[in-house]
Amino acid sequence: MITSRDLTSLNDLEYDNDVHYLKTSCEEVFELMLYLKEHLSMTKLVDIFVIDRLKLQKDNRFCLNYLLKNLEFNKYICVQLEFDTPNKIESISFIWPNAFFWESEILNHYNIQFNFELPPNEFSGLMRKDFYKSKVELQTQDLNESNSTLKLKPSHYLQQNELELELSLQDDVIQECKINTGFQFRGIEKSCENLTSEHLMTFSDKWNPNKSLFFNVLCSDTFERMLSIQVTERAMAIRMIMMELNRIMEHCYTIAMICYEMKFSKYYSEMMIYLEKIRGLVRFYCGEDISTSFSCIGGVRYEIPQGWASTCINLLDSIEQGIIDFNKVIQSSSIWNEILLVGKISSLQALEYGISGPSLRASGINYDLRKKSLKYFYKDVDFETPVGQEGFVLDRYLVRIEEIFQSIKIIMQVLDNLPSGKIISSDSLSFRSFKDKDNIFNEQKYIDVITKEINIPNSQIYNSLESSEGEIGLHIVGDGGNKPLRFKLYSSATNTFSLYPKVMDGLDYQDALLILASLNINMKEVER
Amino acid sequence: MDKQESNKKPEIGILDKILNWASKEHFIPIIVGANCCGHHIYHLLNNIDEVGIAKSEFPITKADLLIINGPINKMNLSSVLDAYENLGAKKYVMTVGSCSKFDIYGENPNRLNIEDKIPVDIHVPGCPPLKKDFVQALKELKNR
Amino acid sequence: MILSSKNYKQHGLLKGILYYIKYLVLNTISKLGRRKNKYVQLPSSFLIKNHRGYPVLKLLEEDEKLKCVGCGLCEKVCPTECISLEGNHKNSSLTVGEAPKSFNIELLKCTRCNLCSEVCPVEAIELSGSYDFYSDVDKDVWTIDKLTQKN
């Protein structure tokens, strides 16, 4: 236990593992957090979540975790509080302003009291272990009609953001902005506590269907680090290729949405055609384009078919030439460089709220997770990360176009030097390693693994990847059985979501949707 | 049944008859709900040749077909009811995806049963559905 | 790398037109010599071979009986629990056994994840079927006769 008297002993911390755990009591949390931010330079608050340990019958039922990150050395510190009956806990939103979103979610889901108050919900206490589903009763909602507010819903049905903006206007200038959410809540984390590890792989691409390939790799990578399984080299290369293809698809989609808000319908349809062609490539590889589930624990499920590599190289060549022409034509117009100079995010605001991804790089900070945590083959491949000058919408557009070229460069280098061998490692604990090509089985082990499933050890782990919009991460807490005790998803879309209302002071209401399209917030990751 | 109804209907003018005959084999769709199947359906709608589907966006009062993806919350319900009331004279309702009818991966405590609120004509299963099933369902709608 | 400030320049209408004309002339001259398609077409035969369909039970070639042995492994692996079996599999080797009495799949819940065909030791089930079906029934359970239909 660390009390407020011996805070100076933290100066000699040695980071031997990736995550370092500290324990405190409820009264001394605030001082500890202030000390950690100023003296140890933990600039980013990543996550706050609660573990409910009713089944294990320990003394203190709840365990509240705060996860902090040091950007320079890429190390994490996790502060843990344990209590039984919750008192009022002080909120940390004075130090890190993006903590308010997590604390209000914990108040809704677990009934733990904080300093502030919120109106009660009929699903309060949803995530506790002793919550039983009752029938949902509809209450009629009264429509609030007030003259000075304007309710804006997303204008295009393909824009996968279901949120409602309430703007209070005065002569076309925005004074205040409020966001109503709750349209996309599906209760993913509660249903993941009843699934075994093999079933989780098939579920992991429905969390966000645009980024299904990223979440597949993240889920299987976390289990492999927990069970200490080594993957073969060919599987690592195939995973890298699929991740970069998904990055190109997402950037094309964002640029198409910017063009749609500016009413350039010809360029919008051109970018969507590129997206469909790449999606056809992925369908050629594994048979499906949306719910692929191409990776498993221990490697990759499908082999590259004949003729895939050459069509991939030809297609990417033609796309690269097409985007160069597209960029030259669209920047020769006289309005593009002027109208997009709105929605500035300064670098101080970006660091305070903890944004990551191309929105952070457009504000002038050079930070990329692929160069810090050198996984698979990123240390051998030659690429650069583009950095913008100010934080306008124009910078985010230019950064994304440059990133498409760098991703194509990575794929070409990997396809030139594909390693050979098997796609599933022989020491993995899944049933695929007990089956030979000639259909010779180790029969007793085969039946055992399928009926009893893999056991998750009694520990806690955090793993993260760099997706096309920022950092995505996964916490898994195990208790020795074959189902996880707590399963928490983190994505950096929540941080941009809490920053978005502050950017809007003094703008026209027509610019609101343009800024929303350039940030590419997907509400499925925010609300799960 | 059709004969009895046609006895009670008011007389239809010549222009209306021509419009009914002209719009016999095409749909003007509106998509509600932004779940996994939404993207998939948008790409499908642009590539279908056997049934005629309008490709540009129309306002709600001139639309025909309401497509609902995935599970519907308590908060989504108001937009679905709004869209259903403002549709044109002929209304077709279609639900897509198996997660709108069942709880597939464990229990989803938020999901409402749509069939109690709106009369649903047809349901397309699959996760996500194949192109062949979708076209088959559209062809079958004309007989209802 | 820091993006160069050439991209941020603002120019008026006349300069934009001249810029575009210069790009047009140079581009057409350089492309006159090429005879390439702008977009590469993916070979359509490959797309059909790999595409996942709905599950189909396979028959032996000799006497047209089911290949299925009745071990029940696909029932335990399915994540949405839509397969139900009644088999007579005793505790002998995996590849020997009688055909099951009944085999039901609720096709409304199938997500085509391909786990059942990876687990099967005899390769009796495959995702290659395409049925003409739409349905507005609550439960649509398909028995052995419908699953071995040839299309």
mmCIF file of N, CA and C in Angstrom, chain A residues 29-68:
data_model
loop_
_atom_site.group_PDB
_atom_site.id
_atom_site.type_symbol
_atom_site.label_atom_id
_atom_site.label_comp_id
_atom_site.label_asym_id
_atom_site.label_seq_id
_atom_site.Cartn_x
_atom_site.Cartn_y
_atom_site.Cartn_z
ATOM 1 N N VAL A 29 -6.251 8.932 -3.099
ATOM 2 C CA VAL A 29 -6.119 8.749 -4.546
ATOM 3 C C VAL A 29 -5.741 10.046 -5.221
ATOM 4 N N PHE A 30 -6.364 11.133 -4.805
ATOM 5 C CA PHE A 30 -6.205 12.406 -5.512
ATOM 6 C C PHE A 30 -4.770 12.901 -5.441
ATOM 7 N N GLU A 31 -4.141 12.780 -4.244
ATOM 8 C CA GLU A 31 -2.762 13.258 -4.125
ATOM 9 C C GLU A 31 -1.821 12.408 -4.954
ATOM 10 N N LEU A 32 -2.078 11.110 -4.951
ATOM 11 C CA LEU A 32 -1.215 10.205 -5.726
ATOM 12 C C LEU A 32 -1.284 10.510 -7.208
ATOM 13 N N MET A 33 -2.492 10.819 -7.689
ATOM 14 C CA MET A 33 -2.638 11.109 -9.118
ATOM 15 C C MET A 33 -1.926 12.399 -9.488
ATOM 16 N N LEU A 34 -2.018 13.418 -8.604
ATOM 17 C CA LEU A 34 -1.318 14.677 -8.887
ATOM 18 C C LEU A 34 0.185 14.454 -8.958
ATOM 19 N N TYR A 35 0.689 13.645 -8.037
ATOM 20 C CA TYR A 35 2.130 13.387 -8.030
ATOM 21 C C TYR A 35 2.560 12.633 -9.274
ATOM 22 N N LEU A 36 1.733 11.649 -9.687
ATOM 23 C CA LEU A 36 2.096 10.856 -10.864
ATOM 24 C C LEU A 36 2.099 11.699 -12.124
ATOM 25 N N LYS A 37 1.183 12.677 -12.188
ATOM 26 C CA LYS A 37 1.143 13.447 -13.429
ATOM 27 C C LYS A 37 2.302 14.421 -13.508
ATOM 28 N N GLU A 38 2.655 15.059 -12.381
ATOM 29 C CA GLU A 38 3.630 16.140 -12.491
ATOM 30 C C GLU A 38 5.060 15.620 -12.439
ATOM 31 N N HIS A 39 5.339 14.673 -11.547
ATOM 32 C CA HIS A 39 6.727 14.290 -11.343
ATOM 33 C C HIS A 39 7.160 13.103 -12.176
ATOM 34 N N LEU A 40 6.248 12.179 -12.455
ATOM 35 C CA LEU A 40 6.641 11.024 -13.252
ATOM 36 C C LEU A 40 6.172 11.136 -14.698
ATOM 37 N N SER A 41 5.540 12.261 -15.038
ATOM 38 C CA SER A 41 5.122 12.598 -16.408
ATOM 39 C C SER A 41 4.262 11.504 -17.042
ATOM 40 N N MET A 42 3.225 11.097 -16.312
ATOM 41 C CA MET A 42 2.230 10.215 -16.903
ATOM 42 C C MET A 42 1.175 11.119 -17.534
ATOM 43 N N THR A 43 1.323 11.409 -18.797
ATOM 44 C CA THR A 43 0.500 12.453 -19.397
ATOM 45 C C THR A 43 -0.862 11.969 -19.839
ATOM 46 N N LYS A 44 -1.064 10.683 -19.949
ATOM 47 C CA LYS A 44 -2.308 10.228 -20.588
ATOM 48 C C LYS A 44 -3.053 9.273 -19.661
ATOM 49 N N LEU A 45 -4.349 9.543 -19.473
ATOM 50 C CA LEU A 45 -5.215 8.610 -18.768
ATOM 51 C C LEU A 45 -5.901 7.742 -19.811
ATOM 52 N N VAL A 46 -5.626 6.441 -19.725
ATOM 53 C CA VAL A 46 -6.133 5.561 -20.773
ATOM 54 C C VAL A 46 -7.537 5.068 -20.437
ATOM 55 N N ASP A 47 -7.716 4.537 -19.201
ATOM 56 C CA ASP A 47 -8.927 3.761 -18.989
ATOM 57 C C ASP A 47 -9.274 3.730 -17.513
ATOM 58 N N ILE A 48 -10.572 3.633 -17.191
ATOM 59 C CA ILE A 48 -11.017 3.368 -15.826
ATOM 60 C C ILE A 48 -12.045 2.255 -15.903
ATOM 61 N N PHE A 49 -11.863 1.191 -15.116
ATOM 62 C CA PHE A 49 -12.878 0.137 -15.147
ATOM 63 C C PHE A 49 -12.928 -0.583 -13.814
ATOM 64 N N VAL A 50 -13.958 -1.393 -13.626
ATOM 65 C CA VAL A 50 -14.278 -2.025 -12.347
ATOM 66 C C VAL A 50 -14.360 -3.523 -12.558
ATOM 67 N N ILE A 51 -13.815 -4.285 -11.609
ATOM 68 C CA ILE A 51 -13.936 -5.739 -11.646
ATOM 69 C C ILE A 51 -14.825 -6.156 -10.482
ATOM 70 N N ASP A 52 -15.798 -6.997 -10.771
ATOM 71 C CA ASP A 52 -16.741 -7.479 -9.757
ATOM 72 C C ASP A 52 -16.378 -8.903 -9.391
ATOM 73 N N ARG A 53 -16.003 -9.140 -8.139
ATOM 74 C CA ARG A 53 -15.437 -10.446 -7.777
ATOM 75 C C ARG A 53 -16.371 -11.190 -6.846
ATOM 76 N N LEU A 54 -17.658 -11.234 -7.177
ATOM 77 C CA LEU A 54 -18.619 -11.879 -6.290
ATOM 78 C C LEU A 54 -18.387 -13.376 -6.215
ATOM 79 N N LYS A 55 -17.978 -13.985 -7.356
ATOM 80 C CA LYS A 55 -17.838 -15.444 -7.396
ATOM 81 C C LYS A 55 -16.668 -15.926 -6.563
ATOM 82 N N LEU A 56 -15.595 -15.088 -6.476
ATOM 83 C CA LEU A 56 -14.383 -15.567 -5.841
ATOM 84 C C LEU A 56 -14.448 -15.447 -4.337
ATOM 85 N N GLN A 57 -15.462 -14.746 -3.783
ATOM 86 C CA GLN A 57 -15.700 -14.637 -2.347
ATOM 87 C C GLN A 57 -14.495 -14.087 -1.609
ATOM 88 N N LYS A 58 -14.039 -12.937 -2.070
ATOM 89 C CA LYS A 58 -12.968 -12.245 -1.351
ATOM 90 C C LYS A 58 -13.592 -11.221 -0.414
ATOM 91 N N ASP A 59 -12.726 -10.535 0.376
ATOM 92 C CA ASP A 59 -13.242 -9.593 1.366
ATOM 93 C C ASP A 59 -13.850 -8.372 0.712
ATOM 94 N N ASN A 60 -13.100 -7.768 -0.209
ATOM 95 C CA ASN A 60 -13.598 -6.577 -0.879
ATOM 96 C C ASN A 60 -14.132 -6.983 -2.246
ATOM 97 N N ARG A 61 -15.361 -6.549 -2.496
ATOM 98 C CA ARG A 61 -16.015 -7.070 -3.707
ATOM 99 C C ARG A 61 -15.555 -6.365 -4.963
ATOM 100 N N PHE A 62 -15.401 -5.047 -4.916
ATOM 101 C CA PHE A 62 -15.101 -4.303 -6.145
ATOM 102 C C PHE A 62 -13.640 -3.904 -6.153
ATOM 103 N N CYS A 63 -13.094 -3.826 -7.356
ATOM 104 C CA CYS A 63 -11.717 -3.378 -7.528
ATOM 105 C C CYS A 63 -11.727 -2.380 -8.666
ATOM 106 N N LEU A 64 -11.346 -1.128 -8.366
ATOM 107 C CA LEU A 64 -11.403 -0.041 -9.344
ATOM 108 C C LEU A 64 -9.996 0.200 -9.853
ATOM 109 N N ASN A 65 -9.820 0.186 -11.163
ATOM 110 C CA ASN A 65 -8.492 0.304 -11.783
ATOM 111 C C ASN A 65 -8.402 1.583 -12.591
ATOM 112 N N TYR A 66 -7.289 2.304 -12.406
ATOM 113 C CA TYR A 66 -6.977 3.442 -13.262
ATOM 114 C C TYR A 66 -5.716 3.079 -14.034
ATOM 115 N N LEU A 67 -5.733 3.263 -15.342
ATOM 116 C CA LEU A 67 -4.572 2.904 -16.161
ATOM 117 C C LEU A 67 -3.979 4.180 -16.738
ATOM 118 N N LEU A 68 -2.679 4.418 -16.438
ATOM 119 C CA LEU A 68 -2.000 5.629 -16.899
ATOM 120 C C LEU A 68 -0.847 5.247 -17.805
#
